PDB file of C-alpha atoms in Angstrom:
ATOM      1  CA  MET A 130     100.128  82.220 111.180  1.00  0.00           C
ATOM      2  CA  ASP A 131      99.241  83.043 114.693  1.00  0.00           C
ATOM      3  CA  LEU A 132      96.177  82.173 116.675  1.00  0.00           C
ATOM      4  CA  LEU A 133      94.775  85.772 116.605  1.00  0.00           C
ATOM      5  CA  TYR A 134      94.998  85.812 112.854  1.00  0.00           C
ATOM      6  CA  TRP A 135      92.868  82.722 112.717  1.00  0.00           C
ATOM      7  CA  ILE A 136      90.356  84.074 115.217  1.00  0.00           C
ATOM      8  CA  ILE A 137      90.008  87.356 113.197  1.00  0.00           C
ATOM      9  CA  THR A 138      89.688  85.426 110.078  1.00  0.00           C
ATOM     10  CA  ALA A 139      86.933  83.130 111.533  1.00  0.00           C
ATOM     11  CA  LEU A 140      85.064  86.169 112.792  1.00  0.00           C
ATOM     12  CA  ILE A 141      85.190  87.889 109.338  1.00  0.00           C
ATOM     13  CA  LYS A 142      83.835  84.735 107.837  1.00  0.00           C
ATOM     14  CA  LEU A 143      81.131  84.466 110.309  1.00  0.00           C
ATOM     15  CA  PHE A 144      80.040  87.913 109.481  1.00  0.00           C
ATOM     16  CA  ASP A 145      79.826  86.866 105.815  1.00  0.00           C
ATOM     17  CA  VAL A 146      77.479  83.956 106.755  1.00  0.00           C
ATOM     18  CA  VAL A 147      75.247  86.232 108.904  1.00  0.00           C
ATOM     19  CA  ALA A 148      75.390  89.246 106.603  1.00  0.00           C
ATOM     20  CA  PRO A 149      71.847  88.422 105.247  1.00  0.00           C
ATOM     21  CA  ALA A 150      70.631  89.188 108.820  1.00  0.00           C
ATOM     22  CA  GLY A 151      71.527  92.875 108.351  1.00  0.00           C
ATOM     23  CA  ASN A 152      69.994  93.245 104.966  1.00  0.00           C
ATOM     24  CA  PRO A 153      66.608  94.475 106.170  1.00  0.00           C
ATOM     25  CA  ALA A 154      68.058  97.267 108.197  1.00  0.00           C
ATOM     26  CA  ASP A 155      70.281  98.113 105.204  1.00  0.00           C
ATOM     27  CA  VAL A 156      67.224  98.362 102.991  1.00  0.00           C
ATOM     28  CA  VAL A 157      65.564 100.770 105.362  1.00  0.00           C
ATOM     29  CA  ASN A 158      68.706 102.782 105.775  1.00  0.00           C
ATOM     30  CA  VAL A 159      69.146 103.222 101.938  1.00  0.00           C
ATOM     31  CA  ARG A 160      65.605 104.203 101.497  1.00  0.00           C
ATOM     32  CA  MET A 161      65.598 106.728 104.396  1.00  0.00           C
ATOM     33  CA  GLN A 162      68.822 108.440 103.041  1.00  0.00           C
ATOM     34  CA  ASN A 163      67.241 108.487  99.537  1.00  0.00           C
ATOM     35  CA  ASP A 164      64.060 110.056 100.752  1.00  0.00           C
ATOM     36  CA  MET A 165      65.479 113.400 100.990  1.00  0.00           C
ATOM     37  CA  ARG A 166      66.203 113.511  97.156  1.00  0.00           C
ATOM     38  CA  LEU A 167      62.670 112.479  96.195  1.00  0.00           C
ATOM     39  CA  PRO A 168      59.709 114.818  95.611  1.00  0.00           C
ATOM     40  CA  VAL A 169      57.489 114.915  98.626  1.00  0.00           C
ATOM     41  CA  ALA A 170      54.731 112.835  97.037  1.00  0.00           C
ATOM     42  CA  GLN A 171      57.175 109.927  96.452  1.00  0.00           C
ATOM     43  CA  ARG A 172      58.849 109.864  99.784  1.00  0.00           C
ATOM     44  CA  VAL A 173      58.574 106.753 101.912  1.00  0.00           C
ATOM     45  CA  GLY A 174      58.383 108.762 105.105  1.00  0.00           C
ATOM     46  CA  TYR A 175      59.722 106.104 107.540  1.00  0.00           C
ATOM     47  CA  ARG A 176      59.863 107.661 111.052  1.00  0.00           C
ATOM     48  CA  HIS A 177      62.488 105.212 112.181  1.00  0.00           C
ATOM     49  CA  VAL A 178      64.032 101.894 111.284  1.00  0.00           C
ATOM     50  CA  PHE A 179      61.305  99.793 112.895  1.00  0.00           C
ATOM     51  CA  HIS A 180      58.501 101.839 111.208  1.00  0.00           C
ATOM     52  CA  GLY A 181      60.464 101.290 108.000  1.00  0.00           C
ATOM     53  CA  LEU A 182      60.669  97.491 108.558  1.00  0.00           C
ATOM     54  CA  ALA A 183      56.962  97.146 109.275  1.00  0.00           C
ATOM     55  CA  THR A 184      55.948  99.429 106.324  1.00  0.00           C
ATOM     56  CA  ILE A 185      58.077  97.431 103.891  1.00  0.00           C
ATOM     57  CA  VAL A 186      56.600  94.179 105.095  1.00  0.00           C
ATOM     58  CA  ARG A 187      53.054  95.539 105.010  1.00  0.00           C
ATOM     59  CA  VAL A 188      53.299  97.234 101.600  1.00  0.00           C
ATOM     60  CA  GLU A 189      55.815  95.110  99.711  1.00  0.00           C
ATOM     61  CA  GLY A 190      56.124  91.858 101.607  1.00  0.00           C
ATOM     62  CA  VAL A 191      58.870  90.119 103.619  1.00  0.00           C
ATOM     63  CA  LEU A 192      60.966  89.420 100.522  1.00  0.00           C
ATOM     64  CA  ALA A 193      61.310  93.094  99.977  1.00  0.00           C
ATOM     65  CA  LEU A 194      63.524  93.243 103.056  1.00  0.00           C
ATOM     66  CA  TYR A 195      66.121  91.132 101.117  1.00  0.00           C
ATOM     67  CA  ARG A 196      66.300  93.388  97.904  1.00  0.00           C
ATOM     68  CA  GLY A 197      69.903  93.801  97.096  1.00  0.00           C
ATOM     69  CA  LEU A 198      71.087  90.787  98.929  1.00  0.00           C
ATOM     70  CA  GLN A 199      72.537  89.304  95.794  1.00  0.00           C
ATOM     71  CA  ALA A 200      74.891  92.302  95.746  1.00  0.00           C
ATOM     72  CA  ASN A 201      75.340  92.634  99.528  1.00  0.00           C
ATOM     73  CA  ILE A 202      76.970  89.230  99.979  1.00  0.00           C
ATOM     74  CA  PRO A 203      79.700  89.738  97.269  1.00  0.00           C
ATOM     75  CA  ARG A 204      80.166  93.243  98.636  1.00  0.00           C
ATOM     76  CA  SER A 205      80.909  91.757 102.078  1.00  0.00           C
ATOM     77  CA  ILE A 206      83.386  89.312 100.657  1.00  0.00           C
ATOM     78  CA  LEU A 207      85.104  91.984  98.588  1.00  0.00           C
ATOM     79  CA  ILE A 208      85.502  94.273 101.615  1.00  0.00           C
ATOM     80  CA  ASN A 209      87.189  91.422 103.449  1.00  0.00           C
ATOM     81  CA  ILE A 210      89.520  90.786 100.504  1.00  0.00           C
ATOM     82  CA  GLY A 211      90.286  94.519 100.350  1.00  0.00           C
ATOM     83  CA  GLN A 212      90.825  94.980 104.032  1.00  0.00           C
ATOM     84  CA  VAL A 213      92.595  91.664 104.964  1.00  0.00           C
ATOM     85  CA  ALA A 214      94.566  90.443 101.865  1.00  0.00           C
ATOM     86  CA  CYS A 215      95.521  94.082 100.841  1.00  0.00           C
ATOM     87  CA  TYR A 216      96.697  94.851 104.191  1.00  0.00           C
ATOM     88  CA  ASP A 217      99.005  92.007 104.508  1.00  0.00           C
ATOM     89  CA  GLN A 218     100.352  92.559 100.999  1.00  0.00           C
ATOM     90  CA  ALA A 219     100.875  96.262 101.506  1.00  0.00           C
ATOM     91  CA  LYS A 220     102.519  95.639 104.828  1.00  0.00           C
ATOM     92  CA  GLN A 221     104.954  93.131 103.364  1.00  0.00           C
ATOM     93  CA  GLY A 222     105.536  95.399 100.267  1.00  0.00           C
ATOM     94  CA  VAL A 223     106.335  98.398 102.425  1.00  0.00           C
ATOM     95  CA  LEU A 224     108.545  96.367 104.811  1.00  0.00           C
ATOM     96  CA  SER A 225     110.472  94.895 101.883  1.00  0.00           C
ATOM     97  CA  THR A 226     111.522  98.542 100.630  1.00  0.00           C
ATOM     98  CA  GLY A 227     113.099  99.268 104.080  1.00  0.00           C
ATOM     99  CA  ILE A 228     111.295 102.707 104.058  1.00  0.00           C
ATOM    100  CA  LEU A 229     109.352 101.814 107.215  1.00  0.00           C
ATOM    101  CA  LYS A 230     109.963  99.377 110.046  1.00  0.00           C
ATOM    102  CA  GLU A 231     107.376  97.500 112.104  1.00  0.00           C
ATOM    103  CA  GLY A 232     105.433 100.048 114.083  1.00  0.00           C
ATOM    104  CA  VAL A 233     102.428 102.379 113.902  1.00  0.00           C
ATOM    105  CA  ALA A 234     103.622 104.367 110.803  1.00  0.00           C
ATOM    106  CA  LEU A 235     103.795 101.062 108.929  1.00  0.00           C
ATOM    107  CA  HIS A 236     100.335  99.906 110.186  1.00  0.00           C
ATOM    108  CA  PHE A 237      98.811 103.272 109.353  1.00  0.00           C
ATOM    109  CA  LEU A 238     100.195 103.304 105.799  1.00  0.00           C
ATOM    110  CA  SER A 239      99.374  99.545 105.151  1.00  0.00           C
ATOM    111  CA  SER A 240      95.789  99.991 106.615  1.00  0.00           C
ATOM    112  CA  PHE A 241      95.360 103.219 104.516  1.00  0.00           C
ATOM    113  CA  ILE A 242      96.250 101.312 101.398  1.00  0.00           C
ATOM    114  CA  ALA A 243      93.840  98.372 102.367  1.00  0.00           C
ATOM    115  CA  GLY A 244      90.926 100.976 103.093  1.00  0.00           C
ATOM    116  CA  THR A 245      91.536 102.455  99.705  1.00  0.00           C
ATOM    117  CA  MET A 246      91.612  99.061  97.929  1.00  0.00           C
ATOM    118  CA  ALA A 247      88.504  97.837  99.805  1.00  0.00           C
ATOM    119  CA  THR A 248      86.540 100.924  98.773  1.00  0.00           C
ATOM    120  CA  THR A 249      87.806 100.590  95.136  1.00  0.00           C
ATOM    121  CA  LEU A 250      86.776  96.966  95.048  1.00  0.00           C
ATOM    122  CA  THR A 251      83.456  97.291  96.697  1.00  0.00           C
ATOM    123  CA  GLN A 252      82.118 100.626  95.255  1.00  0.00           C
ATOM    124  CA  PRO A 253      80.794  99.069  91.934  1.00  0.00           C
ATOM    125  CA  VAL A 254      78.758  96.398  93.859  1.00  0.00           C
ATOM    126  CA  ASP A 255      77.728  98.997  96.467  1.00  0.00           C
ATOM    127  CA  VAL A 256      76.312 101.212  93.848  1.00  0.00           C
ATOM    128  CA  MET A 257      74.276  98.164  92.438  1.00  0.00           C
ATOM    129  CA  LYS A 258      73.245  97.186  95.904  1.00  0.00           C
ATOM    130  CA  THR A 259      71.960 100.611  96.782  1.00  0.00           C
ATOM    131  CA  ARG A 260      70.027 100.891  93.499  1.00  0.00           C
ATOM    132  CA  LEU A 261      68.444  97.569  94.057  1.00  0.00           C
ATOM    133  CA  MET A 262      67.443  98.443  97.680  1.00  0.00           C
ATOM    134  CA  GLN A 263      65.932 101.890  96.756  1.00  0.00           C
ATOM    135  CA  GLY A 264      62.820 100.326  95.291  1.00  0.00           C
ATOM    136  CA  THR A 265      61.224  98.227  92.588  1.00  0.00           C
ATOM    137  CA  GLN A 266      62.876  99.877  89.530  1.00  0.00           C
ATOM    138  CA  PHE A 267      65.102  96.806  89.059  1.00  0.00           C
ATOM    139  CA  ASN A 268      64.337  93.090  89.525  1.00  0.00           C
ATOM    140  CA  SER A 269      67.818  91.751  89.267  1.00  0.00           C
ATOM    141  CA  ILE A 270      71.422  92.526  89.635  1.00  0.00           C
ATOM    142  CA  ALA A 271      71.849  92.060  85.827  1.00  0.00           C
ATOM    143  CA  GLU A 272      69.277  94.805  85.200  1.00  0.00           C
ATOM    144  CA  VAL A 273      71.043  97.119  87.570  1.00  0.00           C
ATOM    145  CA  PHE A 274      74.418  96.328  85.990  1.00  0.00           C
ATOM    146  CA  MET A 275      73.191  97.028  82.389  1.00  0.00           C
ATOM    147  CA  ALA A 276      71.380 100.266  83.485  1.00  0.00           C
ATOM    148  CA  THR A 277      74.542 101.469  85.324  1.00  0.00           C
ATOM    149  CA  ALA A 278      76.820 100.495  82.508  1.00  0.00           C
ATOM    150  CA  LYS A 279      74.869 102.609  80.198  1.00  0.00           C
ATOM    151  CA  GLU A 280      75.750 105.670  82.264  1.00  0.00           C
ATOM    152  CA  GLY A 281      79.394 104.879  81.609  1.00  0.00           C
ATOM    153  CA  PRO A 282      82.139 103.176  83.712  1.00  0.00           C
ATOM    154  CA  LEU A 283      82.391 105.989  86.256  1.00  0.00           C
ATOM    155  CA  ALA A 284      78.784 105.545  87.243  1.00  0.00           C
ATOM    156  CA  PHE A 285      79.939 102.410  89.016  1.00  0.00           C
ATOM    157  CA  TYR A 286      82.116 104.709  91.332  1.00  0.00           C
ATOM    158  CA  LYS A 287      79.402 107.320  92.221  1.00  0.00           C
ATOM    159  CA  GLY A 288      79.743 108.146  95.938  1.00  0.00           C
ATOM    160  CA  PHE A 289      83.336 106.809  96.051  1.00  0.00           C
ATOM    161  CA  VAL A 290      84.652 109.672  98.235  1.00  0.00           C
ATOM    162  CA  PRO A 291      81.916 109.301 100.865  1.00  0.00           C
ATOM    163  CA  ALA A 292      82.427 105.599 100.832  1.00  0.00           C
ATOM    164  CA  TRP A 293      86.173 105.902 101.168  1.00  0.00           C
ATOM    165  CA  ILE A 294      85.725 108.576 104.011  1.00  0.00           C
ATOM    166  CA  ARG A 295      83.539 105.971 105.881  1.00  0.00           C
ATOM    167  CA  LEU A 296      85.552 102.816 105.153  1.00  0.00           C
ATOM    168  CA  SER A 297      89.126 103.921 105.244  1.00  0.00           C
ATOM    169  CA  PRO A 298      89.180 105.285 108.968  1.00  0.00           C
ATOM    170  CA  GLN A 299      87.357 102.110 110.115  1.00  0.00           C
ATOM    171  CA  THR A 300      90.018  99.993 108.297  1.00  0.00           C
ATOM    172  CA  ILE A 301      92.942 102.037 109.676  1.00  0.00           C
ATOM    173  CA  LEU A 302      91.693 101.840 113.201  1.00  0.00           C
ATOM    174  CA  THR A 303      90.939  98.256 113.082  1.00  0.00           C
ATOM    175  CA  TRP A 304      94.444  97.277 111.878  1.00  0.00           C
ATOM    176  CA  ILE A 305      96.192  99.638 114.281  1.00  0.00           C
ATOM    177  CA  PHE A 306      94.243  98.222 117.237  1.00  0.00           C
ATOM    178  CA  LEU A 307      94.837  94.591 116.042  1.00  0.00           C
ATOM    179  CA  GLU A 308      98.638  95.179 115.676  1.00  0.00           C
ATOM    180  CA  ARG A 309      98.652  96.800 119.144  1.00  0.00           C
ATOM    181  CA  LEU A 310      96.772  93.707 120.507  1.00  0.00           C
ATOM    182  CA  ARG A 311      99.323  91.402 118.793  1.00  0.00           C
ATOM    183  CA  LEU A 312     102.050  93.151 120.820  1.00  0.00           C
ATOM    184  CA  ILE A 313     100.147  93.075 124.161  1.00  0.00           C
ATOM    185  CA  PHE A 314      98.921  89.494 123.620  1.00  0.00           C
ATOM    186  CA  PRO A 315     101.584  87.582 121.579  1.00  0.00           C
ATOM    187  CA  LEU A 316      99.802  84.401 120.742  1.00  0.00           C
ATOM    188  CA  SER A 317     102.279  82.876 118.151  1.00  0.00           C
ATOM    189  CA  ASN A 318     104.062  81.245 121.143  1.00  0.00           C
ATOM    190  CA  VAL A 319     100.958  79.227 121.988  1.00  0.00           C
ATOM    191  CA  LEU A 320     101.006  77.579 118.694  1.00  0.00           C
ATOM    192  CA  VAL A 321     104.682  76.709 118.825  1.00  0.00           C
ATOM    193  CA  HIS A 322     104.604  75.140 122.240  1.00  0.00           C
ATOM    194  CA  ASN A 323     101.427  72.931 121.564  1.00  0.00           C
TER     195      ASN A 323
END
């Protein structure tokens, strides 16, 4: 393992630890997106994220900003598993076939597979997180799970295509840039000589 790998891994883990800090903005985002589907009388009508934050605190209390956190943390972990572990496995698998050699095509295919796996792993948790954040219909992740399961197994994958369209390009670009950076700044020699 080279130093850059450990730096990237440490940063990913740091984001897992600080993920709760982003939960309030995620709650507002989910509710603002859901607003368009609601009847006018039921809409929250947040003008912007700060208005949404203030309204939630005033009407529902500070803890409402952390609705869905119990799903958001595992979601973050699953994204990392999908993006990091699946990328490395896909890359090694493709290399072992001899179809592609080290280069942009290999990095693209490997990261495409990783983005697809990350979306597949996280979508069930993402659906439950979104339902928790939308309002007070559910009090726990167990309630959301049971309600979603009653709709059938495919209910856990609602919104898969938009989620994949969002996550896959980000995964592809991240890994292609990381691989380019590894070529520009080869850090493995630093570990060997120390």
